């Protein structure tokens, strides 16, 4: 087996891992292109060929749908554009149909995208200690 043509062991191990996690979707993606998993590493279907096929799948391919789960449709190139148009129109309608001094809280929020994760930070609230207590804790006052 010549791993240099596939770009190395990393790509091969990623292909094997993908096939292990999503066997039916992986096979369906290959079969759609006239290929089979069992023919991998042959002269006419190398690891490099398999890597090229799998790394360039369209958004609605069975494997991409399995990997992305319920959010797979967001990867359609036009879906984000259409949702942006919807967001813009809904905000425009809210502002135009209401009064001139509309509050920001009354304007509709944009549709959340799967890649827009909210960054949540945990705030620690600590009560300040007295200097005498800290000295005793550190053993400076005996």
PDB file of C-alpha atoms in Angstrom:
ATOM      1  CA  UNK A   1       0.000   0.000   0.000  1.00  0.00           C
ATOM      2  CA  UNK A   2       1.470   3.321  -1.085  1.00  0.00           C
ATOM      3  CA  UNK A   3       0.407   5.959   1.436  1.00  0.00           C
ATOM      4  CA  UNK A   4       2.313   8.758  -0.233  1.00  0.00           C
ATOM      5  CA  UNK A   5      -0.293   9.003  -2.990  1.00  0.00           C
ATOM      6  CA  UNK A   6      -3.020   9.605  -0.381  1.00  0.00           C
ATOM      7  CA  UNK A   7      -1.149  12.366   1.377  1.00  0.00           C
ATOM      8  CA  UNK A   8      -0.205  10.217   4.356  1.00  0.00           C
ATOM      9  CA  UNK A   9      -1.601   8.120   7.159  1.00  0.00           C
ATOM     10  CA  UNK A  10      -3.669  10.997   8.557  1.00  0.00           C
ATOM     11  CA  UNK A  11      -5.999  11.037   5.539  1.00  0.00           C
ATOM     12  CA  UNK A  12      -6.255   7.238   5.483  1.00  0.00           C
ATOM     13  CA  UNK A  13      -7.079   7.091   9.186  1.00  0.00           C
ATOM     14  CA  UNK A  14      -9.700   9.840   8.747  1.00  0.00           C
ATOM     15  CA  UNK A  15     -11.302   7.872   5.901  1.00  0.00           C
ATOM     16  CA  UNK A  16     -11.351   4.705   8.003  1.00  0.00           C
ATOM     17  CA  UNK A  17     -12.803   6.604  10.967  1.00  0.00           C
ATOM     18  CA  UNK A  18     -15.535   8.149   8.784  1.00  0.00           C
ATOM     19  CA  UNK A  19     -16.386   4.737   7.327  1.00  0.00           C
ATOM     20  CA  UNK A  20     -16.546   3.275  10.836  1.00  0.00           C
ATOM     21  CA  UNK A  21     -18.831   6.041  12.175  1.00  0.00           C
ATOM     22  CA  UNK A  22     -21.148   6.308   9.152  1.00  0.00           C
ATOM     23  CA  UNK A  23     -20.843   3.069   7.137  1.00  0.00           C
ATOM     24  CA  UNK A  24     -24.147   3.270   5.241  1.00  0.00           C
ATOM     25  CA  UNK A  25     -23.810   6.950   4.315  1.00  0.00           C
ATOM     26  CA  UNK A  26     -20.151   6.469   3.339  1.00  0.00           C
ATOM     27  CA  UNK A  27     -21.031   3.528   1.090  1.00  0.00           C
ATOM     28  CA  UNK A  28     -23.951   5.449  -0.444  1.00  0.00           C
ATOM     29  CA  UNK A  29     -21.667   8.368  -1.278  1.00  0.00           C
ATOM     30  CA  UNK A  30     -19.199   6.057  -3.010  1.00  0.00           C
ATOM     31  CA  UNK A  31     -21.887   4.025  -4.811  1.00  0.00           C
ATOM     32  CA  UNK A  32     -23.404   7.256  -6.206  1.00  0.00           C
ATOM     33  CA  UNK A  33     -20.077   7.758  -7.966  1.00  0.00           C
ATOM     34  CA  UNK A  34     -19.692   4.164  -9.158  1.00  0.00           C
ATOM     35  CA  UNK A  35     -17.116   3.277  -6.492  1.00  0.00           C
ATOM     36  CA  UNK A  36     -17.040   0.755  -3.645  1.00  0.00           C
ATOM     37  CA  UNK A  37     -15.231   0.724  -0.284  1.00  0.00           C
ATOM     38  CA  UNK A  38     -14.086  -2.846  -0.874  1.00  0.00           C
ATOM     39  CA  UNK A  39     -12.172  -1.738  -4.005  1.00  0.00           C
ATOM     40  CA  UNK A  40     -10.026   0.765  -2.119  1.00  0.00           C
ATOM     41  CA  UNK A  41      -6.243   0.479  -2.424  1.00  0.00           C
ATOM     42  CA  UNK A  42      -6.564  -1.164  -5.848  1.00  0.00           C
ATOM     43  CA  UNK A  43      -4.720   0.152  -8.882  1.00  0.00           C
ATOM     44  CA  UNK A  44      -7.758   1.912 -10.312  1.00  0.00           C
ATOM     45  CA  UNK A  45      -9.101   3.237  -6.952  1.00  0.00           C
ATOM     46  CA  UNK A  46      -6.372   4.413  -4.598  1.00  0.00           C
ATOM     47  CA  UNK A  47      -6.603   5.951  -1.143  1.00  0.00           C
ATOM     48  CA  UNK A  48      -5.864   9.263  -2.814  1.00  0.00           C
ATOM     49  CA  UNK A  49      -8.865   8.820  -5.115  1.00  0.00           C
ATOM     50  CA  UNK A  50     -11.102   8.044  -2.152  1.00  0.00           C
ATOM     51  CA  UNK A  51      -9.780  11.090  -0.262  1.00  0.00           C
ATOM     52  CA  UNK A  52     -10.467  13.306  -3.290  1.00  0.00           C
ATOM     53  CA  UNK A  53     -14.045  12.020  -3.586  1.00  0.00           C
ATOM     54  CA  UNK A  54     -14.892  12.269   0.122  1.00  0.00           C
ATOM     55  CA  UNK A  55     -13.248  15.652   0.729  1.00  0.00           C
ATOM     56  CA  UNK A  56     -15.241  17.254  -2.121  1.00  0.00           C
ATOM     57  CA  UNK A  57     -18.762  16.022  -1.459  1.00  0.00           C
ATOM     58  CA  UNK A  58     -21.693  18.391  -2.043  1.00  0.00           C
ATOM     59  CA  UNK A  59     -23.699  19.653   0.924  1.00  0.00           C
ATOM     60  CA  UNK A  60     -26.653  17.307   0.284  1.00  0.00           C
ATOM     61  CA  UNK A  61     -24.644  14.103  -0.120  1.00  0.00           C
ATOM     62  CA  UNK A  62     -25.683  11.217   2.194  1.00  0.00           C
ATOM     63  CA  UNK A  63     -22.380  11.326   4.084  1.00  0.00           C
ATOM     64  CA  UNK A  64     -22.552  15.099   4.588  1.00  0.00           C
ATOM     65  CA  UNK A  65     -26.149  14.758   5.793  1.00  0.00           C
ATOM     66  CA  UNK A  66     -25.056  12.089   8.290  1.00  0.00           C
ATOM     67  CA  UNK A  67     -22.088  14.130   9.548  1.00  0.00           C
ATOM     68  CA  UNK A  68     -23.981  17.428   9.902  1.00  0.00           C
ATOM     69  CA  UNK A  69     -27.126  15.877  11.354  1.00  0.00           C
ATOM     70  CA  UNK A  70     -30.236  18.015  11.574  1.00  0.00           C
ATOM     71  CA  UNK A  71     -28.342  21.134  10.404  1.00  0.00           C
ATOM     72  CA  UNK A  72     -27.225  19.676   7.056  1.00  0.00           C
ATOM     73  CA  UNK A  73     -29.420  22.036   4.975  1.00  0.00           C
ATOM     74  CA  UNK A  74     -27.578  25.087   6.340  1.00  0.00           C
ATOM     75  CA  UNK A  75     -24.589  24.152   4.180  1.00  0.00           C
ATOM     76  CA  UNK A  76     -26.540  24.859   0.983  1.00  0.00           C
ATOM     77  CA  UNK A  77     -24.715  27.903  -0.443  1.00  0.00           C
ATOM     78  CA  UNK A  78     -27.988  29.777  -0.969  1.00  0.00           C
ATOM     79  CA  UNK A  79     -29.711  28.920   2.322  1.00  0.00           C
ATOM     80  CA  UNK A  80     -27.761  31.474   4.356  1.00  0.00           C
ATOM     81  CA  UNK A  81     -28.459  34.126   1.699  1.00  0.00           C
ATOM     82  CA  UNK A  82     -32.198  33.350   1.701  1.00  0.00           C
ATOM     83  CA  UNK A  83     -32.272  33.442   5.505  1.00  0.00           C
ATOM     84  CA  UNK A  84     -30.436  36.782   5.457  1.00  0.00           C
ATOM     85  CA  UNK A  85     -33.059  38.180   3.100  1.00  0.00           C
ATOM     86  CA  UNK A  86     -35.800  36.880   5.419  1.00  0.00           C
ATOM     87  CA  UNK A  87     -34.089  38.479   8.430  1.00  0.00           C
ATOM     88  CA  UNK A  88     -33.712  41.807   6.631  1.00  0.00           C
ATOM     89  CA  UNK A  89     -37.314  41.894   5.453  1.00  0.00           C
ATOM     90  CA  UNK A  90     -38.694  40.943   8.871  1.00  0.00           C
ATOM     91  CA  UNK A  91     -36.683  43.719  10.517  1.00  0.00           C
ATOM     92  CA  UNK A  92     -37.765  46.206   7.848  1.00  0.00           C
ATOM     93  CA  UNK A  93     -41.422  45.288   8.276  1.00  0.00           C
ATOM     94  CA  UNK A  94     -41.147  45.631  12.055  1.00  0.00           C
ATOM     95  CA  UNK A  95     -39.595  49.095  11.813  1.00  0.00           C
ATOM     96  CA  UNK A  96     -41.767  50.474   8.998  1.00  0.00           C
ATOM     97  CA  UNK A  97     -45.097  49.181  10.279  1.00  0.00           C
ATOM     98  CA  UNK A  98     -44.521  50.500  13.783  1.00  0.00           C
ATOM     99  CA  UNK A  99     -43.692  53.888  15.186  1.00  0.00           C
ATOM    100  CA  UNK A 100     -40.588  55.886  14.389  1.00  0.00           C
ATOM    101  CA  UNK A 101     -38.964  55.447  17.812  1.00  0.00           C
ATOM    102  CA  UNK A 102     -39.028  51.642  17.921  1.00  0.00           C
ATOM    103  CA  UNK A 103     -37.050  49.955  20.685  1.00  0.00           C
ATOM    104  CA  UNK A 104     -34.252  47.585  19.780  1.00  0.00           C
ATOM    105  CA  UNK A 105     -35.949  44.846  21.786  1.00  0.00           C
ATOM    106  CA  UNK A 106     -39.013  45.108  19.514  1.00  0.00           C
ATOM    107  CA  UNK A 107     -37.030  44.411  16.329  1.00  0.00           C
ATOM    108  CA  UNK A 108     -36.997  40.677  15.425  1.00  0.00           C
ATOM    109  CA  UNK A 109     -33.748  38.856  16.105  1.00  0.00           C
ATOM    110  CA  UNK A 110     -31.971  37.180  13.146  1.00  0.00           C
ATOM    111  CA  UNK A 111     -32.418  33.434  12.668  1.00  0.00           C
ATOM    112  CA  UNK A 112     -29.568  31.731  14.558  1.00  0.00           C
ATOM    113  CA  UNK A 113     -27.134  29.808  12.349  1.00  0.00           C
ATOM    114  CA  UNK A 114     -25.524  26.570  13.596  1.00  0.00           C
ATOM    115  CA  UNK A 115     -22.045  28.116  13.387  1.00  0.00           C
ATOM    116  CA  UNK A 116     -23.089  31.130  15.497  1.00  0.00           C
ATOM    117  CA  UNK A 117     -22.473  29.604  18.906  1.00  0.00           C
ATOM    118  CA  UNK A 118     -23.047  31.857  21.869  1.00  0.00           C
ATOM    119  CA  UNK A 119     -19.983  32.322  23.975  1.00  0.00           C
ATOM    120  CA  UNK A 120     -20.991  31.774  27.524  1.00  0.00           C
ATOM    121  CA  UNK A 121     -18.557  32.828  30.193  1.00  0.00           C
ATOM    122  CA  UNK A 122     -18.843  31.926  33.818  1.00  0.00           C
ATOM    123  CA  UNK A 123     -18.492  34.844  36.201  1.00  0.00           C
ATOM    124  CA  UNK A 124     -17.047  34.035  39.576  1.00  0.00           C
ATOM    125  CA  UNK A 125     -18.301  36.190  42.410  1.00  0.00           C
ATOM    126  CA  UNK A 126     -15.832  36.271  45.237  1.00  0.00           C
ATOM    127  CA  UNK A 127     -16.354  38.044  48.517  1.00  0.00           C
ATOM    128  CA  UNK A 128     -13.231  40.008  49.487  1.00  0.00           C
ATOM    129  CA  UNK A 129     -11.374  38.732  52.532  1.00  0.00           C
ATOM    130  CA  UNK A 130      -9.850  40.795  55.292  1.00  0.00           C
ATOM    131  CA  UNK A 131      -6.073  41.170  55.334  1.00  0.00           C
ATOM    132  CA  UNK A 132      -5.872  39.642  58.814  1.00  0.00           C
ATOM    133  CA  UNK A 133      -7.680  36.489  57.622  1.00  0.00           C
ATOM    134  CA  UNK A 134      -5.340  36.172  54.633  1.00  0.00           C
ATOM    135  CA  UNK A 135      -2.264  36.525  56.837  1.00  0.00           C
ATOM    136  CA  UNK A 136      -3.568  33.772  59.127  1.00  0.00           C
ATOM    137  CA  UNK A 137      -4.376  31.580  56.098  1.00  0.00           C
ATOM    138  CA  UNK A 138      -0.844  31.999  54.747  1.00  0.00           C
ATOM    139  CA  UNK A 139       0.698  31.425  58.141  1.00  0.00           C
ATOM    140  CA  UNK A 140       2.326  34.821  58.388  1.00  0.00           C
ATOM    141  CA  UNK A 141       0.668  35.681  61.681  1.00  0.00           C
ATOM    142  CA  UNK A 142       1.103  33.131  64.409  1.00  0.00           C
TER     143      UNK A 142
END
